[in-house]
N, CA, C and O atoms as a DFTB+ gen file, in Angstrom:
380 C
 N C O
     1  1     117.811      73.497     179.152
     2  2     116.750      74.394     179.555
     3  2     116.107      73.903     180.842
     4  3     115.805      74.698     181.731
     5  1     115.890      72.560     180.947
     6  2     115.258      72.249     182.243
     7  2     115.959      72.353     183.630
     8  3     115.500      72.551     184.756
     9  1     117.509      72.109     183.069
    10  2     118.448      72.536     184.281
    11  2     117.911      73.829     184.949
    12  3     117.442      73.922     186.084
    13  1     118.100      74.993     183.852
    14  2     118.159      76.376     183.905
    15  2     116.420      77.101     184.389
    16  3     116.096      78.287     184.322
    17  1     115.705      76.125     184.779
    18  2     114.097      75.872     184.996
    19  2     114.528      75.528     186.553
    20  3     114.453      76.560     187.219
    21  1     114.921      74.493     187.268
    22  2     115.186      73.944     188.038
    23  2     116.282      74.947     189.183
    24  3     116.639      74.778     190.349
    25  1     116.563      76.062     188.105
    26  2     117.845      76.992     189.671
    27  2     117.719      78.296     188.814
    28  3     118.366      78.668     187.836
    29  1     116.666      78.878     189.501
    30  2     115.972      80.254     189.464
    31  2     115.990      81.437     189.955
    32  3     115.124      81.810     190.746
    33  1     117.139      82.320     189.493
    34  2     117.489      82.877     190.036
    35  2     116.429      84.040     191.146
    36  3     115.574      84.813     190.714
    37  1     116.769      83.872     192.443
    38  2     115.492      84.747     193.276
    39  2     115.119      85.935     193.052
    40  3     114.226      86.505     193.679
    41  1     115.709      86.369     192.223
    42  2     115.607      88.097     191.935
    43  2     114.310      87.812     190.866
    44  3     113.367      88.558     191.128
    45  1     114.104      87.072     189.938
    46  2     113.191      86.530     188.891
    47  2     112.334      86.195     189.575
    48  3     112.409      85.195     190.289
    49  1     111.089      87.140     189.491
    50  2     109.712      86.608     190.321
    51  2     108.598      86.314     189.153
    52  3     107.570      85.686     189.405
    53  1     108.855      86.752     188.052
    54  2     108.128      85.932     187.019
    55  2     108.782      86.391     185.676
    56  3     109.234      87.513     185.451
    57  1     108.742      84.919     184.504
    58  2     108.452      84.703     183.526
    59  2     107.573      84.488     182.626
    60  3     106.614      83.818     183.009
    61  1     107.567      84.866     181.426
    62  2     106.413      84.621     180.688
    63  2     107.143      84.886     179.045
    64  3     107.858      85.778     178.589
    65  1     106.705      83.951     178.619
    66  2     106.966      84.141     176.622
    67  2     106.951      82.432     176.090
    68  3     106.350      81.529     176.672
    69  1     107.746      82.300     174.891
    70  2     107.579      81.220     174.357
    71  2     109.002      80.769     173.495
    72  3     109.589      81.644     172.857
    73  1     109.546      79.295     173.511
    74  2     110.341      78.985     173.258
    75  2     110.236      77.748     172.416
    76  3     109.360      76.884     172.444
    77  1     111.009      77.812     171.869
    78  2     111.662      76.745     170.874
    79  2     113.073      75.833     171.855
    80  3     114.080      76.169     172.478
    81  1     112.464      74.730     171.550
    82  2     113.023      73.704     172.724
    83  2     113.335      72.220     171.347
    84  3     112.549      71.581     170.648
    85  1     114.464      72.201     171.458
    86  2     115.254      70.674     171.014
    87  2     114.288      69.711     171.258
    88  3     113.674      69.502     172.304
    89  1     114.207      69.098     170.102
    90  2     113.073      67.772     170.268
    91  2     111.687      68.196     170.402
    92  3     110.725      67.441     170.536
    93  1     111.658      69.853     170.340
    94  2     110.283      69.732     170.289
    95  2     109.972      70.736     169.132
    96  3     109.096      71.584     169.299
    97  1     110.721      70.650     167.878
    98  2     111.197      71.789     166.979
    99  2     109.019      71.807     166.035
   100  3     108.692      72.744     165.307
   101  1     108.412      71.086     166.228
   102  2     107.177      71.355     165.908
   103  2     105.993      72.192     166.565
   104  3     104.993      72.493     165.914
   105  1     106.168      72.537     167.858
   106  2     105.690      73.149     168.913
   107  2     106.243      73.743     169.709
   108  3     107.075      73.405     170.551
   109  1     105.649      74.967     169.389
   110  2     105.778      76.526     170.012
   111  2     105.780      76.353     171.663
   112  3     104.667      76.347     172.188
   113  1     106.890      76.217     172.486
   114  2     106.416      75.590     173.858
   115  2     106.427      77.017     174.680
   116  3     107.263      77.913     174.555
   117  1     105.436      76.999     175.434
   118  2     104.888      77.740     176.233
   119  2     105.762      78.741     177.870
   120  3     105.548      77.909     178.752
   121  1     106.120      79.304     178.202
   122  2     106.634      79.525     178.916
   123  2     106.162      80.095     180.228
   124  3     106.034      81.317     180.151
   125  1     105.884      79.629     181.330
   126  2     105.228      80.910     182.947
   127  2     105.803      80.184     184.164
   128  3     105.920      79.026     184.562
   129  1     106.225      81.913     184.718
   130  2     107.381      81.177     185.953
   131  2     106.329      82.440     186.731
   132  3     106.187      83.576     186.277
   133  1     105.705      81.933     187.924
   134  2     105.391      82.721     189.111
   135  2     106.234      82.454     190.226
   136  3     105.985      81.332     190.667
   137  1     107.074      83.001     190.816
   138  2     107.779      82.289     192.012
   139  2     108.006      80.985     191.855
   140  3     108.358      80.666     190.719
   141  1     107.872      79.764     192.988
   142  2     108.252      78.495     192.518
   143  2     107.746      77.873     191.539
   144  3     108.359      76.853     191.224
   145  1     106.752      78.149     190.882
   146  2     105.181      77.784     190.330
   147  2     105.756      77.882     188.466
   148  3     105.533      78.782     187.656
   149  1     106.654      76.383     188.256
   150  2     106.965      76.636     186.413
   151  2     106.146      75.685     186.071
   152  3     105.938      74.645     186.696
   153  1     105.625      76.057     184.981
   154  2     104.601      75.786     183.778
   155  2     105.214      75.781     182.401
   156  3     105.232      76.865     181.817
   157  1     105.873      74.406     181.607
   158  2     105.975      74.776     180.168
   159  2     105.593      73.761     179.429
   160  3     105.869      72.575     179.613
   161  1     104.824      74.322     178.415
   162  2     104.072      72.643     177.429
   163  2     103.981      73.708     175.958
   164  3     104.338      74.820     175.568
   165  1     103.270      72.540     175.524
   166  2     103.305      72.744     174.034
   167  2     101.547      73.876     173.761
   168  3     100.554      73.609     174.439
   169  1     101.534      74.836     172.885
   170  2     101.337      76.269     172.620
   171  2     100.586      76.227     171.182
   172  3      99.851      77.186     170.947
   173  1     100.704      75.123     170.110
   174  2     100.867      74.717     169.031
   175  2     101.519      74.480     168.259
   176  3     102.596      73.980     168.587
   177  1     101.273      74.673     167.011
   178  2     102.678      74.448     165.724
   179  2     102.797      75.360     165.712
   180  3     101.865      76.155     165.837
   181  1     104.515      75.819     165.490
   182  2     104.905      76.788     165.169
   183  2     104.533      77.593     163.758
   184  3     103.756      76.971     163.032
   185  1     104.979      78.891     163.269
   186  2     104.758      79.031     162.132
   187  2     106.294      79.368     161.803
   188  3     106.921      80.287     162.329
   189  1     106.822      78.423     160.793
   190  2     108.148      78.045     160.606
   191  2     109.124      79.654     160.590
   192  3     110.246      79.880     161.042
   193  1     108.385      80.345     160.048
   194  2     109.146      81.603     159.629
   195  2     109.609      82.352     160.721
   196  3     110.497      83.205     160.708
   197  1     108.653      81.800     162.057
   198  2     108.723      82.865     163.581
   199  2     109.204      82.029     164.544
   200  3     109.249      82.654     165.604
   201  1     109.679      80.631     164.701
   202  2     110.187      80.056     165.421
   203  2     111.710      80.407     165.834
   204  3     112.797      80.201     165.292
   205  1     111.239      81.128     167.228
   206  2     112.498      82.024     168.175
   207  2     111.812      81.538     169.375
   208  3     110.773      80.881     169.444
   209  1     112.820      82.118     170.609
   210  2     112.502      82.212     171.663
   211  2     112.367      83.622     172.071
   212  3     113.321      84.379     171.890
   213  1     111.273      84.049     172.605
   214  2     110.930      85.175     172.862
   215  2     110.280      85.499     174.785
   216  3     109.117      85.607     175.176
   217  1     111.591      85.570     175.590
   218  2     111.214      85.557     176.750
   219  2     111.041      86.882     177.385
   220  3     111.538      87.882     176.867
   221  1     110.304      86.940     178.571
   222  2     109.837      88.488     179.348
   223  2     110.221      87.805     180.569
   224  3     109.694      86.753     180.932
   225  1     111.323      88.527     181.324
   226  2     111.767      88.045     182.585
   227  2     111.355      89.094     183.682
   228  3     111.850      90.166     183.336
   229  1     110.629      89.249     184.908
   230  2     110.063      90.097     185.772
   231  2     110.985      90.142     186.660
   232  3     111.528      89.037     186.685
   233  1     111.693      91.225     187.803
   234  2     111.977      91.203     189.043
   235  2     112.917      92.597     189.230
   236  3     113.028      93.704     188.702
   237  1     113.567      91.752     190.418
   238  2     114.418      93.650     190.874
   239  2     116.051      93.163     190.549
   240  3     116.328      91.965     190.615
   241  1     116.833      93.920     190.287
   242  2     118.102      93.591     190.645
   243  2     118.757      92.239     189.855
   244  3     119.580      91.429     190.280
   245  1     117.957      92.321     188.321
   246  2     118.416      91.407     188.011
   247  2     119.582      91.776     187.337
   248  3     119.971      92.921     187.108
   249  1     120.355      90.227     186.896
   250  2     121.834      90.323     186.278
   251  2     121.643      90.375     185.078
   252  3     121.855      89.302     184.513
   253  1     121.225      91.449     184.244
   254  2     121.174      90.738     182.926
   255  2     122.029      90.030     181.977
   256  3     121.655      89.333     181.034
   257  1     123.266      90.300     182.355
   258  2     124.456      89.722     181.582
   259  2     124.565      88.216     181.822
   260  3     124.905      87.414     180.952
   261  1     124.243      87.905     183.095
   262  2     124.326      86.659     183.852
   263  2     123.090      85.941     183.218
   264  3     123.322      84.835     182.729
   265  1     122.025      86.332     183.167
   266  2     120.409      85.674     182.846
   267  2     121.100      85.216     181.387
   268  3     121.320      84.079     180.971
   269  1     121.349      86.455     180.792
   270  2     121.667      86.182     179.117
   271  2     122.730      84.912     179.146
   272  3     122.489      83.823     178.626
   273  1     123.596      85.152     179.645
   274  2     125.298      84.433     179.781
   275  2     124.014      82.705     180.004
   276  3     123.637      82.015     179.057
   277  1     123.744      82.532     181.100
   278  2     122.934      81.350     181.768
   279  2     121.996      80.293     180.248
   280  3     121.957      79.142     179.813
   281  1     121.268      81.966     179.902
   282  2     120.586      81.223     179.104
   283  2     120.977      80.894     177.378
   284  3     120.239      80.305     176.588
   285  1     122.419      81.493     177.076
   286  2     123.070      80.975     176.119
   287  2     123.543      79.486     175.736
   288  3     123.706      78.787     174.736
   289  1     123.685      79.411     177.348
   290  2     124.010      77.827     177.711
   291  2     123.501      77.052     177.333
   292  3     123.936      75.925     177.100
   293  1     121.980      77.639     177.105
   294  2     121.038      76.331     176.992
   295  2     120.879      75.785     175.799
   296  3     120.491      74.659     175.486
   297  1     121.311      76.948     174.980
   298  2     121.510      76.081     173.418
   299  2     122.086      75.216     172.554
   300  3     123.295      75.018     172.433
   301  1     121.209      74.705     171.958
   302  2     121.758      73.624     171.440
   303  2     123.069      73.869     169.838
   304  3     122.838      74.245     168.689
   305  1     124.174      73.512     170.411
   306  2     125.240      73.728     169.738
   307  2     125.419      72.828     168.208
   308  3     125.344      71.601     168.149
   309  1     125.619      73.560     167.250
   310  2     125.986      72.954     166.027
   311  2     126.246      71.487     165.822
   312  3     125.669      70.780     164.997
   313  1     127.482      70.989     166.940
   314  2     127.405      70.150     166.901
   315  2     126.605      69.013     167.443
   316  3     126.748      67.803     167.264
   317  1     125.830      69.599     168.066
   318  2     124.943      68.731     169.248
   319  2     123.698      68.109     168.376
   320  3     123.201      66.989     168.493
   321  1     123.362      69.091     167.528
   322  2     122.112      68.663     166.695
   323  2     122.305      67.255     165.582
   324  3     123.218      66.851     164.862
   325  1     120.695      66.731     165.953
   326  2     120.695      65.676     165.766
   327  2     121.238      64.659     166.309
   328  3     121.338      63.602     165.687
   329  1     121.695      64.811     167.606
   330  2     121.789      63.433     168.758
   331  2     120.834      63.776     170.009
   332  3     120.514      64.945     170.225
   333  1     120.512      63.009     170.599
   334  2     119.576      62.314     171.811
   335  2     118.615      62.930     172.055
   336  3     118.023      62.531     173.057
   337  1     117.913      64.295     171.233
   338  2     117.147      64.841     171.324
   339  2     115.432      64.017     170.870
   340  3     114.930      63.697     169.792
   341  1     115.041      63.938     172.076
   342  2     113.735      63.156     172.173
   343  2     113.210      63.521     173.046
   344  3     113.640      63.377     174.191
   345  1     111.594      64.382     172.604
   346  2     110.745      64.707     173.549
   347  2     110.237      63.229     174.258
   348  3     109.975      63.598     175.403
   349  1     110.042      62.207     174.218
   350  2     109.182      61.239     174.742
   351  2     110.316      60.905     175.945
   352  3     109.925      60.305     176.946
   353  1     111.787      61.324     175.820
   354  2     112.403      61.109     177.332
   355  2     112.821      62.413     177.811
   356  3     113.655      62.538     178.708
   357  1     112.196      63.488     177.166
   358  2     112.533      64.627     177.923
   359  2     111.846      65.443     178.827
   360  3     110.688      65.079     179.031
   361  1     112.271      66.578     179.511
   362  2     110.764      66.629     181.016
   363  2     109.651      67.466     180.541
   364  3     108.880      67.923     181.385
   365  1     109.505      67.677     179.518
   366  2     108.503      68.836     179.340
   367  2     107.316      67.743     178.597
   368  3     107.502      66.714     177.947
   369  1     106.213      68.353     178.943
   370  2     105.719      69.471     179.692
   371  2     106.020      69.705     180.680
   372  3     106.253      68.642     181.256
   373  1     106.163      70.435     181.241
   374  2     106.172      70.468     182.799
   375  2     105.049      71.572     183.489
   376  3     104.833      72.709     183.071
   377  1     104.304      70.809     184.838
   378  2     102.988      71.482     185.180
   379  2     102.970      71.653     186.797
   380  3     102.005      72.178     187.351
């Protein structure tokens, strides 16, 4: 996810919603993209039953297949869970 934070596509002039992020499966993390300007931290505890990612992407001419395709990537795969996932070395918050 922080990769996918870091190369933004220009057509995306803002974000806004809330995500569920690896290593941080207790807190609802926050999501706002104004132009260069990303913002994501912790929102509170989740309430176990609603923990999704629920994003609102703003702009012209976007790809949606590509945004979707991009941000499939970012998940964390079956097998992946439960290794190196640690918020205390990972970048978020980010301000």
């Amino acid at each position: 996810m922080n990769a996918w934070l870091d190369d933004w596509d220009g057509n995306i002039a803002r974000t806004k919603g809330v995500c569920w992020i690896a290593g941080w499966d207790g807190d609802a993390m926050g999501l706002n993209q104004a132009g260069p300007s990303i913002r994501c931290g912790s929102l509170g505890e989740w309430n176990p039953d609603e923990r999704m990612t629920r994003l609102v992407l703003i702009g012209t001419d976007i790809d949606e297949n590509r945004v979707s395709d991009t941000l499939d990537r970012c998940l964390v795969r079956a097998d992946e869970e439960g290794t190196s996932w640690n918020p205390e070395r990972g970048p978020f918050p980010r301000r």
